[in-house]
């Protein structure tokens, strides 16, 4: 029972040679997601200019998500795992702490966006589009961060 | 140099793309010049990649962090160039027909820029002499 899915595999995509282009594809997808998220909130800001519809405080979730994106992607995987004998103010532990805080901020922003969606839009019964746009902005930035951080491999960096 | 024919067809593509952009602004039924802000994105789009090619002169490795950041930013500029006309149309600053024309022009121009990099970009020694 424990290993009954062990022999189930995804279909092999032999035609796609991920090898050298993996990092490029991951960067492109990450860029599309990140900027689509921001354009969604810009669209909501343009269509719902009144503070009663879209409170300006709700933009902070996206700002913090973006900050977290840059924090998370500022440290490379090598910096965390191996001992880097170089200059720089963060050693291995400092880099891990930086990454930890980055992920904290990212998850916090995502949870805040979901909270905003429910508390300010769904529960009171207001038109839900602005709340959805805040949520999707943060969701897209979150997935963009994951894709940029984990979709690229540092083996190609030579 | 990959040839004069490629250069002429890329130039033609660029002209057609700009033609679509101008049609979207200047047709009497639309007559709104807001989409010309997209020219800013067109000019900005090759810059990150060119900067990364100049800054990191490392031909040994397949890729590096700077190049990937440049690709990320370039993708962002392209997405923004597609998003801005849609936002304009949703805010009723331009009409949806103008938006469609401008988006078509976008596709053609970014295809041209991409073609330019594919045809003329892959040089073994990317040095100032190329410019």
Tab-separated table of N, CA and C in Angstrom, chain A residues 20 23-24 27-32 34-36 39 42-43 46-47 69-70 129 144 148 152-153 156-158, chain B residues 41 58 60-65 67-73 75-77 79-81 83-84 86-87 90-91:
chain	number	residue	atom	x	y	z
A	20	UNK	N	19.583	23.393	-21.604
A	20	UNK	CA	20.216	24.689	-21.452
A	20	UNK	C	19.224	25.813	-21.358
A	23	UNK	N	16.653	27.739	-17.504
A	23	UNK	CA	16.694	29.001	-16.752
A	23	UNK	C	15.987	30.108	-17.495
A	24	UNK	N	16.165	30.152	-18.814
A	24	UNK	CA	15.521	31.200	-19.599
A	24	UNK	C	14.012	31.072	-19.518
A	27	UNK	N	12.752	32.117	-16.156
A	27	UNK	CA	12.782	33.571	-15.993
A	27	UNK	C	11.632	34.219	-16.742
A	28	UNK	N	11.344	33.727	-17.946
A	28	UNK	CA	10.271	34.318	-18.743
A	28	UNK	C	8.924	34.125	-18.052
A	29	UNK	N	8.665	32.896	-17.597
A	29	UNK	CA	7.381	32.626	-16.937
A	29	UNK	C	7.262	33.456	-15.668
A	30	UNK	N	8.367	33.541	-14.927
A	30	UNK	CA	8.347	34.324	-13.702
A	30	UNK	C	8.064	35.794	-14.004
A	31	UNK	N	8.682	36.316	-15.061
A	31	UNK	CA	8.446	37.709	-15.427
A	31	UNK	C	7.014	37.945	-15.822
A	32	UNK	N	6.448	37.029	-16.597
A	32	UNK	CA	5.059	37.176	-17.020
A	32	UNK	C	4.143	37.206	-15.801
A	34	UNK	N	4.838	37.881	-12.599
A	34	UNK	CA	5.067	39.017	-11.709
A	34	UNK	C	4.399	40.270	-12.264
A	35	UNK	N	4.672	40.569	-13.534
A	35	UNK	CA	4.155	41.819	-14.068
A	35	UNK	C	2.668	41.739	-14.350
A	36	UNK	N	2.140	40.555	-14.654
A	36	UNK	CA	0.691	40.416	-14.784
A	36	UNK	C	0.019	40.736	-13.450
A	39	UNK	N	-0.052	44.471	-13.119
A	39	UNK	CA	-0.994	45.133	-14.014
A	39	UNK	C	-2.439	44.867	-13.598
A	42	UNK	N	-3.066	47.493	-11.068
A	42	UNK	CA	-3.147	48.806	-11.724
A	42	UNK	C	-4.514	48.964	-12.383
A	43	UNK	N	-4.978	47.876	-12.995
A	43	UNK	CA	-6.294	47.907	-13.617
A	43	UNK	C	-7.374	48.185	-12.579
A	46	UNK	N	-7.319	51.774	-11.558
A	46	UNK	CA	-7.844	52.690	-12.565
A	46	UNK	C	-9.364	52.639	-12.595
A	47	UNK	N	-9.917	51.443	-12.410
A	47	UNK	CA	-11.379	51.306	-12.537
A	47	UNK	C	-12.112	51.667	-11.252
A	69	UNK	N	9.920	39.265	-2.903
A	69	UNK	CA	10.471	38.655	-4.125
A	69	UNK	C	11.948	38.964	-4.244
A	70	UNK	N	12.299	40.256	-4.042
A	70	UNK	CA	13.706	40.608	-4.209
A	70	UNK	C	14.563	40.083	-3.079
A	129	UNK	N	-14.617	42.532	-7.314
A	129	UNK	CA	-13.462	42.605	-8.214
A	129	UNK	C	-12.211	43.227	-7.585
A	144	UNK	N	5.381	33.686	-9.026
A	144	UNK	CA	6.531	34.195	-9.752
A	144	UNK	C	7.804	34.016	-8.937
A	148	UNK	N	10.939	31.758	-10.014
A	148	UNK	CA	12.264	32.354	-10.223
A	148	UNK	C	13.282	31.720	-9.298
A	152	UNK	N	14.938	27.791	-11.660
A	152	UNK	CA	16.234	27.921	-12.300
A	152	UNK	C	17.225	27.037	-11.572
A	153	UNK	N	18.167	26.512	-12.342
A	153	UNK	CA	19.187	25.697	-11.705
A	153	UNK	C	20.517	26.422	-11.782
A	156	UNK	N	23.793	25.640	-14.371
A	156	UNK	CA	24.094	26.256	-15.651
A	156	UNK	C	24.954	27.493	-15.512
A	157	UNK	N	25.253	27.869	-14.243
A	157	UNK	CA	26.005	29.093	-14.065
A	157	UNK	C	27.492	28.887	-14.195
A	158	UNK	N	27.881	27.637	-14.395
A	158	UNK	CA	29.288	27.362	-14.715
A	158	UNK	C	30.264	27.539	-13.566
B	41	UNK	N	8.155	51.926	-23.966
B	41	UNK	CA	8.418	50.509	-23.702
B	41	UNK	C	9.203	49.862	-24.825
B	58	UNK	N	31.126	36.435	-19.932
B	58	UNK	CA	31.526	35.086	-19.537
B	58	UNK	C	31.037	34.105	-20.582
B	60	UNK	N	32.108	31.056	-20.937
B	60	UNK	CA	32.237	29.642	-20.553
B	60	UNK	C	30.909	29.064	-20.112
B	61	UNK	N	30.213	29.802	-19.286
B	61	UNK	CA	28.980	29.237	-18.745
B	61	UNK	C	27.820	29.517	-19.680
B	62	UNK	N	26.840	28.637	-19.590
B	62	UNK	CA	25.674	28.773	-20.454
B	62	UNK	C	24.829	29.974	-20.055
B	63	UNK	N	24.762	30.194	-18.765
B	63	UNK	CA	23.860	31.243	-18.308
B	63	UNK	C	24.449	31.847	-17.051
B	64	UNK	N	23.911	32.957	-16.633
B	64	UNK	CA	24.338	33.540	-15.375
B	64	UNK	C	23.191	34.355	-14.801
B	65	UNK	N	23.347	34.719	-13.552
B	65	UNK	CA	22.237	35.362	-12.850
B	65	UNK	C	21.868	36.694	-13.492
B	67	UNK	N	22.086	37.610	-16.656
B	67	UNK	CA	21.340	37.417	-17.891
B	67	UNK	C	19.904	37.032	-17.588
B	68	UNK	N	19.722	36.203	-16.553
B	68	UNK	CA	18.363	35.792	-16.237
B	68	UNK	C	17.555	36.946	-15.678
B	69	UNK	N	18.196	37.799	-14.887
B	69	UNK	CA	17.489	38.982	-14.406
B	69	UNK	C	17.095	39.874	-15.576
B	70	UNK	N	18.007	39.986	-16.564
B	70	UNK	CA	17.700	40.805	-17.737
B	70	UNK	C	16.509	40.233	-18.500
B	71	UNK	N	16.456	38.914	-18.612
B	71	UNK	CA	15.323	38.295	-19.304
B	71	UNK	C	14.033	38.537	-18.530
B	72	UNK	N	14.132	38.448	-17.193
B	72	UNK	CA	12.963	38.717	-16.350
B	72	UNK	C	12.450	40.135	-16.592
B	73	UNK	N	13.355	41.116	-16.581
B	73	UNK	CA	12.939	42.503	-16.771
B	73	UNK	C	12.403	42.741	-18.173
B	75	UNK	N	10.909	40.562	-20.101
B	75	UNK	CA	9.561	39.989	-20.136
B	75	UNK	C	8.567	40.923	-19.476
B	76	UNK	N	9.013	41.541	-18.370
B	76	UNK	CA	8.134	42.480	-17.689
B	76	UNK	C	7.792	43.675	-18.551
B	77	UNK	N	8.793	44.182	-19.287
B	77	UNK	CA	8.526	45.328	-20.154
B	77	UNK	C	7.553	44.928	-21.262
B	79	UNK	N	5.247	42.536	-21.121
B	79	UNK	CA	3.915	42.390	-20.520
B	79	UNK	C	3.294	43.753	-20.273
B	80	UNK	N	4.127	44.697	-19.820
B	80	UNK	CA	3.605	46.039	-19.563
B	80	UNK	C	3.132	46.694	-20.850
B	81	UNK	N	3.881	46.458	-21.940
B	81	UNK	CA	3.471	47.051	-23.215
B	81	UNK	C	2.144	46.475	-23.694
B	83	UNK	N	-0.137	45.347	-21.415
B	83	UNK	CA	-1.138	45.700	-20.407
B	83	UNK	C	-1.614	47.130	-20.520
B	84	UNK	N	-0.696	48.031	-20.901
B	84	UNK	CA	-1.063	49.451	-20.888
B	84	UNK	C	-2.223	49.786	-21.829
B	86	UNK	N	-4.620	47.883	-22.764
B	86	UNK	CA	-5.836	47.281	-22.205
B	86	UNK	C	-6.367	48.142	-21.065
B	87	UNK	N	-5.446	48.649	-20.231
B	87	UNK	CA	-5.864	49.528	-19.134
B	87	UNK	C	-6.488	50.803	-19.691
B	90	UNK	N	-9.931	49.956	-20.842
B	90	UNK	CA	-10.872	49.723	-19.745
B	90	UNK	C	-11.225	51.005	-19.032
B	91	UNK	N	-10.313	51.980	-19.071
B	91	UNK	CA	-10.618	53.259	-18.438
B	91	UNK	C	-11.300	54.210	-19.401
